[in-house]
Amino acid sequence: MPEATLVEAINLALARAMEDDPDVVVLGEDVGVNGGVFRATAGLQKRFGAARVLDTPLAELLISGLCVGMAAQGLKPVGEIQFMGFIYPCLDQLVNHASRLRNRTQGRLTCPMVLRTPHGAGIRAPEHHSESTEAMLAHIPGLRVVMPSSPERAYGLLLAAIRDPDPVVFLEPTRLYRAAKGEVEDNGEALPLDAAFVLKEGRDLTLISWGAMLKETMAAAEALSAEGIAAEVIDLATLKPYDEDTVLGSVAKTGRCVIVHEAARTGGFGAEIAATIAERRLPSLLAPVTRVTGYDTVVPMARLEQHYMPSVERIMTAARKVCQFS
Amino acid sequence: MRHRNYLAPDGSIQRPLPAFASNAKLLIELYRSMVLLRLFDRKAVALQRTGRLGTYAVSLGQEAVSVGIASAMREEDVLLPSYRDNGALLWRGVRLEEILLFWGGDERGNRFSGPVHDFPFCVPVGSQAPHAAGVAYALKLRKQPRVAVCLFGDGATSKGDVYEAMNFAGVHKLPLVFVVANNQWAISVPLRQQTACETLAQKAIAAGFVGEQVDGSDVVAMRAASEEAIVAARDGNGPRFIEAVAYRLGDHTTSDDAARYRPAEEVQAHWKQEPIARLRAYLVAQKMWGKADEEQLATECHARVEAAAERYLATVPRRPETMFDHLYADLPEVYAAQRRELAGEHDA
């Protein structure tokens, strides 16, 4: 199998989806001639034409609203927002229209759209380019929120998102765009949405994360195993709706859980998982569910951002503490 | 900026009428729809006042706008209405009781008998404009001879949504007609505090296409301007913008009291301009309509509205757990569990 970076895997999936289905339309700022600021859409306009790979005016609200209108007509629009920091003008469309079009028309109109955007810190980007506000999106009923953590899952999950009959926000970890490499077979096969992936099995402790933080989480798990702690690592992948069964099953087995995310702690998605575990698996717990997260601060600009994001060391410290709890 | 009208407030003819006006049957149909709408509004308000309907937005004074535009559309065209466009929905085949059902708080009202592809009422102001651009883009991409028609009020023209959609429609020469029902007031904010523009129609200039002002209390003008714009859009000549200059004779909604901010004299003056009396005066002068017709119509509309209200009131409520039924195409298991919880079923 050929090796691809995460952003190349996104490009492969988009091309495959457009090849397979003439209703798939890609739109956004700079997605056409330029191939996207991260090159996620490189070559697509040349291959599929300017009508299906559409450079839009600089207007994020418009991009999301266009997707709703196109989707209601049966197209499968895939909109790109250049950075997650610019997704907020889309929230009105996501909350008030995309996520509820099916429900408010009782199935008469539907909204099979995908909104893609780079996500998270760690690339020394300018201000407003590094936030991770996935919990805000995961709070919206009727939406799906998906975040891959490897090229293989980026390819398979993006295909699934495009084929899904409901709206999906697809968050791409910017830090992994080129850093993550892996073998990707361009076979047109989707991976399941709403399902978590167990990346490593273990009996002592469950580590749950998503997106770019899986890199540090996996590194921590490897280092912990050298200390004799066998951590199970779960890539949540779909945050809305999230796979409670896999999470609860793992915690029932290990009795200990550390949740890792780079988003700020208060109201972060880790709180949702911790609450579910507390409600449903309290008797299994041998230690408090613990979070390792970004701080409740504005994501600092380049010089301090590495101190904001959870490090391998912070994850290991939390894991040791949880394992020693009695 | 062009300003179009044909019928003066007293029903007299200002200039030669458009061709369709020689079709007496059509003119009478426009008249009947406006009368039905006004009676329906009255009933809806009565239902609201007696606690049997939620907040409702009347069309009083604006009947010609949405009836005029809808009458120029084909079934396969796509309507994207604001919350005050009952007249357009009625013309498109949505049933009275379905509109009541929506304002009565039941989503089934949006699964209506009108064209299956039409959008439901948009309650947020102006956010349907980008949808209209998306719809029109899809129609153009698929080379379909269909047109999207997007309706909103004067307040919506202050929003980025509307300008973003107009800008995009202009760039891509989309088959899209924007109609702003300029009723002079966005709740309590008058037009002059909404914009420094002399007209709203001129906003089309910045988006690169034609806009015109139309007398929104003259249904002949509304129908003529709409037809022209829709035909042009269908023929591939790009979008148009129509400013229907009208007046909201009623409150913003049943939750509003316009007397708090609007002088009574202004409202009274506009009652002399209103669209139903105007068309009736013309029809009567042309001997197309008489007292007996009017009485028969009133009886007929009254019966239709009452029957619709009865059907609405007799609608069996949905079971609470059905709020999950159209959340996703397939309900994820985690929410299926919540559905069971609401239904009083208990997981093992």
XYZ file of C-alpha atoms in Angstrom:
674
model
C 0.000 0.000 0.000
C 1.251 3.488 -0.798
C 2.111 5.826 2.034
C 0.207 9.091 2.404
C 0.110 12.011 4.799
C -3.165 12.849 6.474
C -3.824 15.758 4.125
C -3.038 13.558 1.112
C -5.514 11.017 2.438
C -8.166 13.756 2.604
C -7.386 14.637 -0.995
C -7.647 10.989 -2.064
C -11.010 10.604 -0.347
C -12.395 13.782 -1.926
C -11.265 12.667 -5.378
C -12.719 9.209 -4.850
C -16.060 10.610 -3.651
C -16.262 12.985 -6.607
C -15.372 10.199 -9.016
C -18.007 7.865 -7.582
C -20.836 10.363 -7.234
C -21.530 13.255 -9.630
C -23.578 14.946 -6.908
C -20.498 15.609 -4.764
C -19.477 19.271 -4.962
C -16.455 20.825 -3.222
C -16.630 24.498 -2.287
C -14.745 27.048 -0.231
C -12.194 29.830 -0.347
C -9.142 28.954 -2.455
C -10.183 25.317 -2.927
C -10.073 25.524 -6.721
C -7.032 26.842 -8.576
C -4.974 27.006 -5.403
C -6.027 23.584 -4.165
C -6.695 24.863 -0.658
C -4.285 26.602 1.706
C -3.208 23.182 2.971
C -3.563 21.573 -0.505
C -6.356 19.302 0.663
C -8.211 19.954 -2.589
C -5.154 20.039 -4.869
C -5.838 18.949 -8.427
C -9.558 18.496 -7.925
C -10.662 21.486 -9.964
C -8.495 20.435 -12.883
C -9.966 16.974 -12.746
C -13.632 17.713 -12.014
C -14.115 21.240 -13.356
C -14.806 24.627 -11.814
C -18.533 23.971 -11.447
C -17.945 21.085 -9.038
C -14.838 22.477 -7.339
C -15.933 25.954 -6.617
C -13.955 28.931 -5.336
C -16.395 30.937 -3.238
C -16.232 34.548 -2.100
C -14.601 35.094 1.285
C -17.738 34.499 3.338
C -17.914 31.606 5.786
C -21.588 32.014 6.619
C -22.302 31.847 2.905
C -20.285 28.644 2.452
C -22.251 26.837 5.147
C -25.568 28.288 3.954
C -24.845 27.323 0.345
C -24.208 23.780 1.531
C -27.652 23.682 3.158
C -29.366 24.851 -0.031
C -27.376 22.506 -2.256
C -27.981 19.559 0.048
C -31.715 20.220 0.162
C -31.661 19.855 -3.628
C -29.902 16.498 -3.389
C -26.317 17.530 -3.998
C -23.616 16.355 -1.595
C -21.694 19.536 -0.853
C -18.355 19.402 0.933
C -17.573 22.901 2.172
C -14.156 23.927 3.456
C -13.555 26.539 6.138
C -9.894 27.497 5.987
C -9.320 27.421 9.745
C -11.579 26.425 12.594
C -11.121 29.913 14.053
C -13.275 31.147 11.182
C -16.077 28.635 11.626
C -18.113 30.808 13.981
C -20.072 32.663 11.278
C -21.228 29.163 10.245
C -22.681 28.346 13.653
C -26.007 30.032 12.888
C -26.369 27.862 9.803
C -25.243 24.707 11.632
C -27.445 25.191 14.690
C -30.522 26.719 13.094
C -30.601 25.027 9.721
C -28.209 22.219 8.762
C -28.635 20.160 11.914
C -32.402 20.477 12.056
C -33.639 20.637 8.481
C -34.638 16.967 8.570
C -36.392 17.334 11.899
C -38.181 20.597 11.252
C -39.590 19.290 7.978
C -40.178 15.820 9.424
C -37.984 14.262 6.768
C -39.373 16.213 3.787
C -36.024 17.984 3.295
C -32.648 16.631 4.353
C -29.158 18.044 4.599
C -26.426 15.600 3.510
C -23.560 18.086 3.725
C -20.019 17.988 5.079
C -18.208 21.003 6.465
C -14.450 20.374 6.701
C -12.032 22.474 8.662
C -8.505 22.214 10.075
C -8.556 21.928 13.842
C -6.318 22.606 16.812
C -3.023 24.087 17.868
C 0.628 23.217 17.412
C 1.600 24.566 14.017
C 2.748 28.021 15.130
C -0.140 29.576 13.245
C -1.259 33.188 13.726
C -3.801 34.216 16.345
C -7.333 32.785 15.900
C -6.030 29.693 14.059
C -5.471 27.285 16.948
C -8.652 26.895 18.971
C -10.390 23.573 19.399
C -14.037 24.168 20.076
C -15.310 20.750 19.084
C -17.453 20.522 22.230
C -19.469 23.502 21.007
C -20.255 21.628 17.809
C -20.806 18.299 19.540
C -23.501 19.988 21.620
C -25.702 20.538 18.557
C -28.453 17.922 18.162
C -28.782 16.478 14.680
C -25.155 17.036 13.716
C -22.266 14.603 13.462
C -18.808 15.707 14.542
C -15.932 13.574 13.301
C -12.193 13.904 13.832
C -9.668 11.478 12.343
C -6.253 10.918 13.892
C -4.451 9.029 11.122
C -4.308 9.103 7.307
C -6.125 5.773 7.086
C -8.977 6.944 9.289
C -9.045 10.353 7.562
C -9.643 8.606 4.240
C -12.260 6.148 5.467
C -14.115 8.539 7.756
C -14.270 11.324 5.187
C -15.790 8.939 2.650
C -18.311 7.892 5.294
C -19.081 11.526 6.136
C -19.733 12.391 2.494
C -21.968 9.350 2.042
C -23.868 10.001 5.267
C -27.414 11.292 4.756
C -27.061 13.873 7.550
C -24.810 16.884 8.123
C -21.270 16.187 9.328
C -18.631 18.589 10.610
C -15.294 17.038 9.772
C -12.440 18.379 11.886
C -8.956 17.736 10.549
C -6.068 17.947 13.033
C -3.825 20.570 11.452
C -0.803 19.395 13.405
C -1.084 15.957 11.779
C -1.734 17.130 8.217
C 1.856 16.411 7.212
C 3.254 14.905 10.402
C 1.052 11.819 10.276
C 2.003 9.336 7.590
C 0.552 5.943 6.978
C -0.469 3.403 4.430
C -3.706 4.309 2.699
C -5.309 2.084 0.147
C -7.498 4.143 -2.153
C -10.123 1.416 -2.349
C -13.232 3.550 -1.790
C -13.995 1.807 1.473
C -15.519 3.894 4.229
C -14.943 3.401 7.934
C -17.907 3.410 10.297
C -19.072 6.690 11.823
C -20.292 6.822 15.431
C -17.668 4.209 16.324
C -14.532 4.580 18.408
C -11.324 2.785 17.460
C -9.292 0.842 19.982
C -5.707 1.622 18.990
C -4.057 -0.400 21.723
C -5.453 -2.919 24.162
C -4.568 -2.926 27.825
C -5.939 -4.034 31.204
C -4.768 -1.360 33.669
C -6.059 1.941 32.406
C -8.165 3.458 29.620
C -6.768 6.467 27.774
C -9.340 8.273 25.611
C -8.472 10.965 23.132
C -9.206 12.258 19.615
C -7.464 14.068 16.791
C -3.897 15.284 17.139
C -3.658 14.456 20.857
C -3.631 10.759 20.000
C 0.005 11.276 19.066
C 1.001 12.199 22.641
C -1.511 9.738 24.075
C -0.007 6.838 22.146
C 3.518 7.918 23.066
C 2.466 8.033 26.720
C 0.911 4.568 26.470
C 4.146 3.148 25.031
C 6.227 4.764 27.764
C 3.802 3.548 30.453
C 4.070 -0.017 29.227
C 7.832 0.206 29.853
C 6.869 0.999 33.449
C 4.612 -2.040 33.564
C 1.310 -0.157 33.092
C -0.776 -1.584 30.249
C -2.935 1.236 28.912
C -5.823 0.742 26.530
C -5.985 3.608 24.021
C -9.247 4.683 22.417
C -9.512 7.068 19.488
C -13.007 8.483 19.897
C -13.052 9.605 16.198
C -16.756 10.547 16.187
C -17.646 12.944 19.003
C -21.284 13.342 18.014
C -22.740 10.834 18.604
C -19.926 9.196 20.505
C -19.474 5.495 21.015
C -20.468 5.059 24.656
C -20.361 1.281 24.416
C -16.664 1.100 23.571
C -15.794 3.667 26.233
C -17.914 2.030 28.944
C -16.794 -1.460 27.981
C -13.163 -0.464 28.299
C -13.658 1.286 31.631
C -15.559 -1.721 32.959
C -12.478 -3.765 32.150
C -9.730 -1.407 33.379
C -11.542 0.519 36.152
C -9.448 3.591 35.407
C -9.776 6.331 32.838
C -7.805 9.362 31.699
C -9.292 11.597 29.012
C -6.910 13.702 26.949
C -7.913 16.703 24.839
C -6.265 19.942 23.858
C -9.491 21.963 24.164
C -9.938 24.040 27.307
C -11.067 22.034 30.314
C -14.350 23.673 31.366
C -17.237 22.288 29.380
C -14.834 20.358 27.164
C -15.934 17.056 25.675
C -13.947 15.210 28.324
C -16.515 16.381 30.866
C -19.241 14.639 28.881
C -17.363 11.362 28.863
C -16.485 11.625 32.563
C -20.146 12.250 33.408
C -21.287 9.248 31.398
C -18.755 7.014 33.118
C -19.808 8.352 36.533
C -23.460 7.686 35.758
C -23.051 4.274 34.213
C -19.875 2.649 35.515
C -19.329 3.986 39.013
C -19.129 0.493 40.546
C -16.301 -0.420 38.145
C -14.205 2.615 38.966
C -11.049 2.156 41.011
C -9.996 5.806 40.725
C -11.539 9.153 39.793
C -11.918 9.758 36.065
C -9.232 12.291 35.256
C -8.801 14.849 32.496
C -5.590 16.089 30.906
C -6.552 19.090 28.829
C -5.637 22.496 27.555
C -5.994 25.209 30.190
C -8.976 27.510 30.556
C -7.078 30.237 28.777
C -7.029 31.684 25.312
C -4.811 29.379 23.272
C -1.469 31.208 23.447
C 0.319 32.262 20.308
C 3.340 30.360 19.021
C 5.835 31.021 21.810
C 3.725 29.422 24.526
C 1.401 27.074 22.738
C 3.453 23.972 23.497
C 2.934 24.723 27.197
C -0.820 24.862 26.644
C -1.234 21.518 24.928
C -1.112 18.342 27.025
C 2.338 16.799 26.865
C 3.374 13.138 27.043
C 4.692 13.890 30.522
C 1.393 15.402 31.740
C -0.509 12.383 30.425
C 1.929 9.974 32.100
C 1.721 11.835 35.407
C -2.077 11.637 35.351
C -1.976 7.969 34.387
C 0.445 7.062 37.199
C -1.663 8.947 39.715
C -4.821 7.161 38.606
C -3.052 3.793 38.781
C -1.721 4.481 42.268
C -5.076 5.685 43.605
C -6.419 3.565 46.418
C -34.324 53.223 -9.599
C -37.326 51.995 -11.526
C -40.595 52.060 -9.603
C -43.414 50.037 -10.999
C -47.129 50.307 -10.355
C -50.272 49.908 -12.386
C -53.211 50.361 -10.071
C -53.592 53.543 -8.048
C -54.903 53.226 -4.481
C -58.431 53.957 -5.779
C -58.137 51.130 -8.312
C -57.757 53.380 -11.328
C -55.196 52.479 -13.981
C -51.912 54.394 -13.944
C -50.480 52.972 -17.146
C -51.323 50.198 -19.639
C -51.706 46.937 -17.740
C -49.480 43.910 -18.431
C -50.830 41.207 -20.744
C -51.885 38.790 -17.999
C -54.307 41.393 -16.599
C -56.662 40.729 -19.511
C -57.185 37.299 -17.934
C -60.136 38.026 -15.658
C -60.007 34.548 -14.144
C -56.434 35.061 -12.988
C -57.109 38.493 -11.523
C -60.065 37.115 -9.611
C -57.939 34.227 -8.379
C -55.366 36.700 -7.044
C -58.158 38.603 -5.364
C -59.668 35.483 -3.824
C -56.299 34.393 -2.437
C -55.707 37.731 -0.778
C -59.160 37.722 0.782
C -58.702 34.161 2.014
C -55.349 35.122 3.504
C -56.834 38.088 5.357
C -59.628 35.993 6.819
C -57.163 33.270 7.703
C -54.967 35.814 9.497
C -57.949 37.010 11.503
C -58.768 33.469 12.539
C -55.158 32.704 13.433
C -55.003 35.767 15.670
C -58.281 34.759 17.331
C -56.865 31.298 17.978
C -53.717 32.829 19.427
C -55.679 35.192 21.662
C -57.636 32.271 23.065
C -54.492 30.265 23.739
C -54.959 27.763 20.937
C -52.097 28.924 18.683
C -48.571 30.126 19.368
C -47.056 33.426 18.259
C -48.268 34.274 14.775
C -47.158 36.808 12.144
C -50.017 38.375 10.170
C -49.745 39.471 6.536
C -52.184 42.374 6.953
C -51.360 44.979 4.304
C -48.817 42.732 2.574
C -51.158 40.241 0.968
C -50.187 41.340 -2.536
C -46.493 40.658 -2.013
C -46.438 36.940 -1.376
C -49.536 36.158 -3.461
C -48.137 38.173 -6.364
C -44.761 36.481 -6.371
C -46.072 32.948 -5.832
C -48.560 33.333 -8.673
C -45.654 33.892 -11.068
C -43.823 30.735 -10.018
C -44.032 27.290 -11.500
C -44.594 24.239 -9.351
C -40.996 23.084 -9.954
C -39.508 26.410 -8.861
C -38.287 26.538 -5.270
C -39.763 28.888 -2.678
C -37.681 29.996 0.316
C -40.062 32.032 2.465
C -39.728 34.139 5.574
C -42.160 33.689 8.453
C -44.624 36.218 7.029
C -45.227 34.558 3.682
C -48.360 32.554 4.366
C -49.855 33.889 1.140
C -47.095 32.336 -0.951
C -47.433 28.988 0.790
C -51.195 28.977 0.335
C -50.843 29.697 -3.372
C -48.321 26.834 -3.622
C -50.833 24.357 -2.237
C -49.969 24.286 1.457
C -53.156 23.690 3.418
C -54.486 26.160 5.947
C -54.433 23.617 8.741
C -50.786 22.840 8.000
C -49.874 26.489 8.523
C -51.859 26.482 11.768
C -50.114 23.308 12.817
C -46.706 24.982 12.388
C -47.670 28.096 14.352
C -49.391 25.838 16.831
C -46.002 24.291 17.599
C -46.074 21.059 15.607
C -43.304 20.299 13.093
C -45.706 18.251 11.011
C -46.936 21.572 9.636
C -43.644 21.799 7.749
C -44.186 18.432 6.141
C -46.771 20.180 4.035
C -48.810 19.570 0.891
C -46.953 22.208 -1.129
C -44.106 21.299 -3.493
C -41.917 18.792 -1.690
C -38.738 20.768 -2.387
C -40.001 24.115 -1.011
C -38.376 25.356 2.177
C -40.353 25.842 5.372
C -40.858 29.277 6.963
C -37.527 30.723 8.057
C -37.815 32.183 11.525
C -34.250 33.571 11.866
C -34.135 36.759 9.804
C -32.475 36.451 6.401
C -30.648 33.168 6.973
C -32.618 31.565 4.139
C -30.868 33.765 1.572
C -27.672 31.636 1.468
C -29.883 28.536 1.142
C -31.543 30.113 -1.868
C -28.123 30.684 -3.420
C -27.224 27.034 -2.759
C -30.498 25.836 -4.249
C -30.051 28.054 -7.300
C -26.483 26.829 -7.719
C -27.732 23.226 -7.712
C -30.408 24.070 -10.305
C -27.827 25.700 -12.532
C -25.282 22.895 -12.088
C -27.893 20.370 -13.170
C -29.008 22.625 -16.038
C -32.607 22.552 -14.842
C -34.966 25.311 -16.042
C -36.046 26.076 -12.484
C -35.778 29.211 -10.378
C -35.286 29.786 -6.659
C -37.392 32.547 -5.121
C -36.253 33.953 -1.793
C -38.482 36.201 0.309
C -37.472 38.302 3.301
C -38.304 41.577 5.003
C -36.560 44.960 5.119
C -34.798 44.094 8.381
C -33.083 41.175 6.655
C -31.355 43.522 4.197
C -29.202 44.715 7.101
C -27.780 41.248 7.548
C -24.603 39.883 6.028
C -26.478 36.719 5.088
C -28.534 38.536 2.491
C -25.626 40.468 1.050
C -23.407 37.362 0.938
C -26.097 35.470 -0.942
C -26.740 38.349 -3.359
C -23.041 38.755 -4.004
C -22.632 35.059 -4.810
C -25.777 34.961 -6.946
C -24.405 37.854 -8.982
C -20.999 36.240 -9.475
C -22.547 33.008 -10.742
C -25.544 34.525 -12.556
C -27.809 32.197 -10.626
C -31.474 31.578 -11.424
C -32.578 33.347 -8.274
C -35.102 36.080 -7.524
C -34.796 37.945 -4.237
C -37.928 39.684 -3.016
C -37.803 42.016 -0.060
C -41.164 42.840 1.443
C -40.314 46.322 2.605
C -43.085 46.906 5.102
C -41.267 49.920 6.584
C -40.761 48.484 10.052
C -38.490 45.775 11.478
C -40.493 45.338 14.660
C -40.001 48.837 16.080
C -37.095 49.997 13.945
C -38.187 52.131 10.998
C -36.583 51.821 7.582
C -34.657 55.061 8.021
C -32.821 53.560 10.956
C -32.270 50.374 9.007
C -30.498 51.918 6.048
C -29.261 55.217 4.679
C -30.011 53.992 1.165
C -32.739 55.812 -0.692
C -34.140 52.480 -1.831
C -33.485 48.868 -0.917
C -33.629 47.954 -4.602
C -30.366 49.779 -5.222
C -28.573 47.235 -3.044
C -28.684 44.986 -6.101
C -26.291 47.377 -7.854
C -23.505 46.433 -5.451
C -24.151 42.772 -6.245
C -24.036 43.387 -9.977
C -27.604 42.785 -11.081
C -30.909 44.496 -11.669
C -33.122 45.671 -8.858
C -36.408 47.491 -9.040
C -38.978 48.977 -6.724
C -42.489 47.711 -7.069
C -45.665 48.915 -5.440
C -46.155 46.042 -3.044
C -49.774 46.966 -2.444
C -50.546 46.538 -6.147
C -50.844 42.842 -6.870
C -50.817 43.483 -10.618
C -47.423 45.153 -10.294
C -46.127 42.421 -7.978
C -47.232 39.704 -10.359
C -45.844 41.512 -13.422
C -42.457 42.266 -11.862
C -42.156 38.749 -10.458
C -43.029 37.149 -13.754
C -40.459 39.235 -15.588
C -37.750 38.470 -13.038
C -38.528 34.748 -12.918
C -38.611 34.418 -16.710
C -35.299 36.271 -16.987
C -33.754 34.033 -14.336
C -35.110 30.916 -16.004
C -33.657 32.039 -19.318
C -30.185 32.201 -17.811
C -29.973 35.961 -17.347
C -29.057 35.748 -13.690
C -30.632 37.010 -10.517
C -32.996 39.924 -9.944
C -33.950 41.857 -6.861
C -37.433 43.164 -6.226
C -38.188 45.652 -3.484
C -41.892 45.390 -2.778
C -42.759 48.687 -1.132
C -45.608 47.822 1.169
C -46.803 48.565 4.662
C -47.364 46.343 7.663
C -50.828 47.345 8.835
C -50.761 44.955 11.763
C -48.399 44.260 14.617
C -45.095 42.503 13.920
C -46.505 39.371 15.522
C -49.167 38.551 18.072
C -46.499 39.206 20.732
C -46.009 42.778 19.553
C -47.973 45.988 20.115
C -47.103 48.349 17.276
C -49.021 51.198 18.953
C -46.031 51.561 21.294
C -43.775 52.814 18.523
C -45.877 53.696 15.513
C -48.145 56.742 15.076
C -51.792 55.852 14.470
C -52.061 58.512 11.756
C -49.363 56.766 9.754
C -51.230 53.467 9.909
C -54.525 55.113 9.008
C -52.966 56.776 5.992
C -51.702 53.427 4.764
C -55.107 51.817 5.109
C -56.032 53.961 2.085
C -53.339 52.161 0.064
C -54.072 48.587 0.990
C -54.008 45.892 -1.682
C -57.373 44.158 -1.338
C -59.603 47.231 -1.575
C -57.438 48.440 -4.427
C -57.875 45.368 -6.592
C -61.546 45.143 -5.678
C -62.093 48.726 -6.839
C -60.481 47.867 -10.162
C -62.468 44.647 -10.589
C -65.705 46.395 -9.712
C -64.964 49.262 -12.108
C -64.304 46.693 -14.840
C -67.594 44.956 -13.965
C -65.672 41.746 -13.257
C -66.824 41.654 -9.676
C -69.965 42.596 -7.786
C -71.630 42.599 -4.424
C -72.992 39.081 -4.834
C -69.517 37.770 -5.740
C -68.115 39.431 -2.664
C -70.736 37.923 -0.384
C -70.284 34.490 -1.852
C -66.519 34.729 -1.494
C -66.788 35.835 2.116
C -69.032 32.868 2.925
C -66.756 30.483 1.092
C -63.547 31.745 2.739
C -65.174 31.778 6.143
C -66.217 28.145 5.718
C -62.732 27.133 4.524
C -61.002 28.863 7.396
C -63.385 27.485 10.010
C -63.077 23.966 8.649
C -59.286 24.264 8.618
C -59.258 25.505 12.197
C -61.417 22.582 13.225
C -59.113 20.113 11.527
C -56.130 21.789 13.171
C -57.714 21.670 16.618
C -58.697 18.046 16.113
C -55.182 16.966 15.121
C -54.016 14.213 17.413
C -50.817 15.322 19.186
C -47.615 13.467 18.479
C -46.321 11.118 21.111
C -43.435 12.813 22.943
C -40.832 10.271 21.876
C -41.478 11.087 18.209
C -39.281 14.151 18.712
C -36.443 11.719 17.973
C -37.937 10.348 14.780
C -36.454 12.779 12.264
C -33.311 13.729 14.125
C -31.084 11.573 11.902
C -31.821 9.282 8.966
C -31.042 6.371 11.300
C -31.222 7.146 14.988
C -27.854 6.368 16.613
C -28.241 3.839 19.418
C -27.145 6.307 22.078
C -30.162 8.512 21.236
C -32.437 5.519 20.713
C -31.830 4.858 24.406
C -32.973 8.404 25.217
C -36.030 7.836 23.045
C -36.896 4.729 25.045
C -36.380 6.712 28.240
C -38.856 9.354 27.073
C -41.317 6.676 26.015
C -41.183 5.271 29.527
C -39.506 2.080 28.423
C -36.679 0.941 30.599
C -33.421 -0.473 29.381
C -32.444 -3.775 30.894
